[in-house]
C-alpha positions as a printed NumPy array, in Angstrom:
array([[117.922, 128.803,  50.567],
       [118.849, 125.388,  48.513],
       [117.576, 122.227,  48.839],
       [120.526, 120.423,  49.989],
       [120.425, 122.53 ,  53.435],
       [117.864, 121.094,  55.71 ],
       [115.467, 123.071,  57.415],
       [116.184, 123.496,  61.269],
       [113.832, 121.873,  63.465],
       [113.155, 123.238,  66.337],
       [112.063, 120.904,  69.109],
       [110.762, 122.073,  72.413],
       [110.271, 120.169,  75.267],
       [106.759, 120.075,  76.631],
       [106.033, 121.542,  79.906],
       [104.455, 118.99 ,  82.298],
       [100.834, 119.547,  82.612],
       [100.243, 120.423,  86.229],
       [ 97.703, 117.542,  87.618],
       [ 95.927, 118.476,  90.997],
       [ 95.208, 115.117,  91.596],
       [ 98.664, 113.763,  91.37 ],
       [100.449, 112.601,  94.549],
       [102.178, 115.497,  96.179],
       [104.188, 115.192,  99.407],
       [102.291, 116.771, 102.29 ],
       [105.867, 117.362, 104.579],
       [104.374, 116.583, 107.729],
       [106.722, 116.184, 110.212],
       [106.714, 113.058, 112.045],
       [108.923, 112.81 , 115.559],
       [109.86 , 109.835, 116.498],
       [107.879, 108.837, 120.342],
       [110.54 , 106.267, 121.413],
       [107.982, 103.411, 121.218],
       [108.853, 101.295, 118.286],
       [105.042,  99.952, 117.23 ],
       [103.878, 104.014, 117.366],
       [106.984, 105.011, 115.625],
       [106.866, 102.298, 112.83 ],
       [102.748, 103.592, 112.55 ],
       [103.731, 107.079, 112.444],
       [106.211, 106.393, 109.331],
       [103.452, 104.718, 107.578],
       [101.833, 107.874, 107.224],
       [104.57 , 108.59 , 104.712],
       [102.987, 106.033, 102.315],
       [100.366, 109.264, 101.475],
       [102.986, 111.274, 100.089],
       [103.148, 109.002,  96.815],
       [ 99.202, 107.894,  96.478],
       [ 96.435, 109.991,  95.048],
       [ 94.269, 111.474,  97.758],
       [ 91.354, 108.791,  97.597],
       [ 94.216, 106.678,  98.374],
       [ 95.381, 107.971, 101.936],
       [ 91.941, 106.636, 103.567],
       [ 93.147, 103.285, 103.495],
       [ 96.374, 104.538, 104.854],
       [ 94.999, 106.161, 107.629],
       [ 92.749, 103.359, 108.835],
       [ 95.805, 101.219, 108.78 ],
       [ 97.46 , 103.555, 110.821],
       [ 94.546, 103.967, 113.434],
       [ 94.386, 100.372, 113.611],
       [ 98.078,  99.78 , 114.518],
       [ 98.062, 102.609, 117.042],
       [ 94.679, 101.155, 118.73 ],
       [ 96.449,  97.864, 118.975],
       [ 99.71 ,  99.482, 120.587],
       [ 97.253, 101.317, 122.976],
       [ 95.142,  98.098, 123.777],
       [ 98.342,  96.142, 124.43 ],
       [ 99.321,  98.484, 126.93 ],
       [ 96.636,  97.1  , 128.76 ],
       [ 97.219,  93.503, 128.505],
       [100.68 ,  93.509, 129.55 ],
       [101.733,  91.354, 132.54 ],
       [102.006,  93.512, 135.386],
       [102.506,  92.885, 139.249],
       [ 99.74 ,  90.511, 140.688],
       [ 96.859,  92.207, 141.895],
       [ 96.367,  91.537, 145.909],
       [ 93.875,  89.448, 146.715],
       [ 92.329,  87.609, 149.751],
       [ 94.426,  84.676, 150.893],
       [ 92.657,  81.718, 150.713],
       [ 92.816,  80.801, 154.549],
       [ 91.031,  83.997, 155.218],
       [ 88.266,  82.961, 153.274],
       [ 84.894,  82.738, 155.175],
       [ 83.732,  79.391, 155.552]])
Protein backbone atom coordinates (compact mmCIF):
# COMPACT_ATOMS: atom_id res chain seq x y z
CA UNK A 1 0.00 0.00 0.00
CA UNK A 2 1.12 3.48 -0.61
CA UNK A 3 1.28 6.19 1.95
CA UNK A 4 -1.34 8.20 0.07
CA UNK A 5 -4.01 5.62 0.73
CA UNK A 6 -5.37 6.08 4.20
CA UNK A 7 -6.05 3.08 6.29
CA UNK A 8 -9.66 2.21 6.74
CA UNK A 9 -10.79 2.87 10.24
CA UNK A 10 -13.39 0.48 11.44
CA UNK A 11 -15.69 2.03 13.97
CA UNK A 12 -17.90 -0.28 15.90
CA UNK A 13 -20.72 0.97 18.00
CA UNK A 14 -20.25 0.05 21.58
CA UNK A 15 -23.09 -2.10 22.80
CA UNK A 16 -24.91 -0.58 25.72
CA UNK A 17 -23.95 -2.16 28.96
CA UNK A 18 -26.70 -4.02 30.71
CA UNK A 19 -27.27 -2.42 34.08
CA UNK A 20 -29.62 -4.49 36.25
CA UNK A 21 -30.11 -1.50 38.57
CA UNK A 22 -31.27 0.77 35.73
CA UNK A 23 -34.95 1.73 35.71
CA UNK A 24 -37.14 -0.60 33.71
CA UNK A 25 -40.88 -0.36 33.14
CA UNK A 26 -42.84 -2.85 35.23
CA UNK A 27 -45.71 -2.87 32.71
CA UNK A 28 -48.27 -3.45 35.45
CA UNK A 29 -51.75 -2.75 34.09
CA UNK A 30 -53.68 0.00 35.87
CA UNK A 31 -57.40 -0.28 35.29
CA UNK A 32 -59.38 2.93 35.87
CA UNK A 33 -61.85 2.72 38.75
CA UNK A 34 -64.09 5.63 37.80
CA UNK A 35 -63.10 7.54 40.95
CA UNK A 36 -60.92 10.47 39.90
CA UNK A 37 -58.97 10.59 43.18
CA UNK A 38 -58.19 6.87 43.13
CA UNK A 39 -57.37 6.87 39.42
CA UNK A 40 -54.90 9.73 39.92
CA UNK A 41 -53.12 7.72 42.61
CA UNK A 42 -53.02 4.61 40.42
CA UNK A 43 -51.58 6.67 37.57
CA UNK A 44 -48.89 7.95 39.95
CA UNK A 45 -47.62 4.37 40.15
CA UNK A 46 -46.37 4.81 36.56
CA UNK A 47 -43.62 7.04 37.99
CA UNK A 48 -41.87 3.93 39.25
CA UNK A 49 -41.17 2.91 35.65
CA UNK A 50 -38.63 5.73 35.40
CA UNK A 51 -37.00 5.41 38.81
CA UNK A 52 -34.33 3.15 40.17
CA UNK A 53 -35.60 0.61 42.67
CA UNK A 54 -34.55 2.71 45.65
CA UNK A 55 -36.91 5.46 44.44
CA UNK A 56 -39.98 3.22 44.43
CA UNK A 57 -40.58 3.44 48.17
CA UNK A 58 -41.27 7.18 48.03
CA UNK A 59 -43.84 6.69 45.25
CA UNK A 60 -45.51 3.74 47.01
CA UNK A 61 -45.78 5.69 50.27
CA UNK A 62 -47.19 8.70 48.44
CA UNK A 63 -49.80 6.54 46.66
CA UNK A 64 -50.70 4.76 49.90
CA UNK A 65 -51.20 8.11 51.64
CA UNK A 66 -53.37 9.37 48.77
CA UNK A 67 -55.53 6.24 48.73
CA UNK A 68 -55.93 6.39 52.53
CA UNK A 69 -56.98 10.05 52.25
CA UNK A 70 -59.52 9.18 49.56
CA UNK A 71 -61.02 6.47 51.79
CA UNK A 72 -61.09 8.80 54.78
CA UNK A 73 -62.89 11.41 52.67
CA UNK A 74 -65.66 8.90 52.02
CA UNK A 75 -66.35 8.77 55.77
CA UNK A 76 -66.48 12.55 56.16
CA UNK A 77 -68.73 13.40 53.24
CA UNK A 78 -72.05 14.88 54.31
CA UNK A 79 -74.97 12.53 54.20
CA UNK A 80 -78.55 12.57 55.35
CA UNK A 81 -79.05 13.89 58.88
CA UNK A 82 -78.92 11.31 61.63
CA UNK A 83 -82.32 10.95 63.29
CA UNK A 84 -82.25 12.16 66.87
CA UNK A 85 -84.61 12.97 69.63
CA UNK A 86 -86.85 15.91 69.20
CA UNK A 87 -86.02 18.57 71.81
CA UNK A 88 -89.63 18.67 73.02
CA UNK A 89 -89.50 14.93 73.70
CA UNK A 90 -86.48 15.23 76.01
CA UNK A 91 -87.19 14.36 79.66
CA UNK A 92 -87.33 17.28 82.07
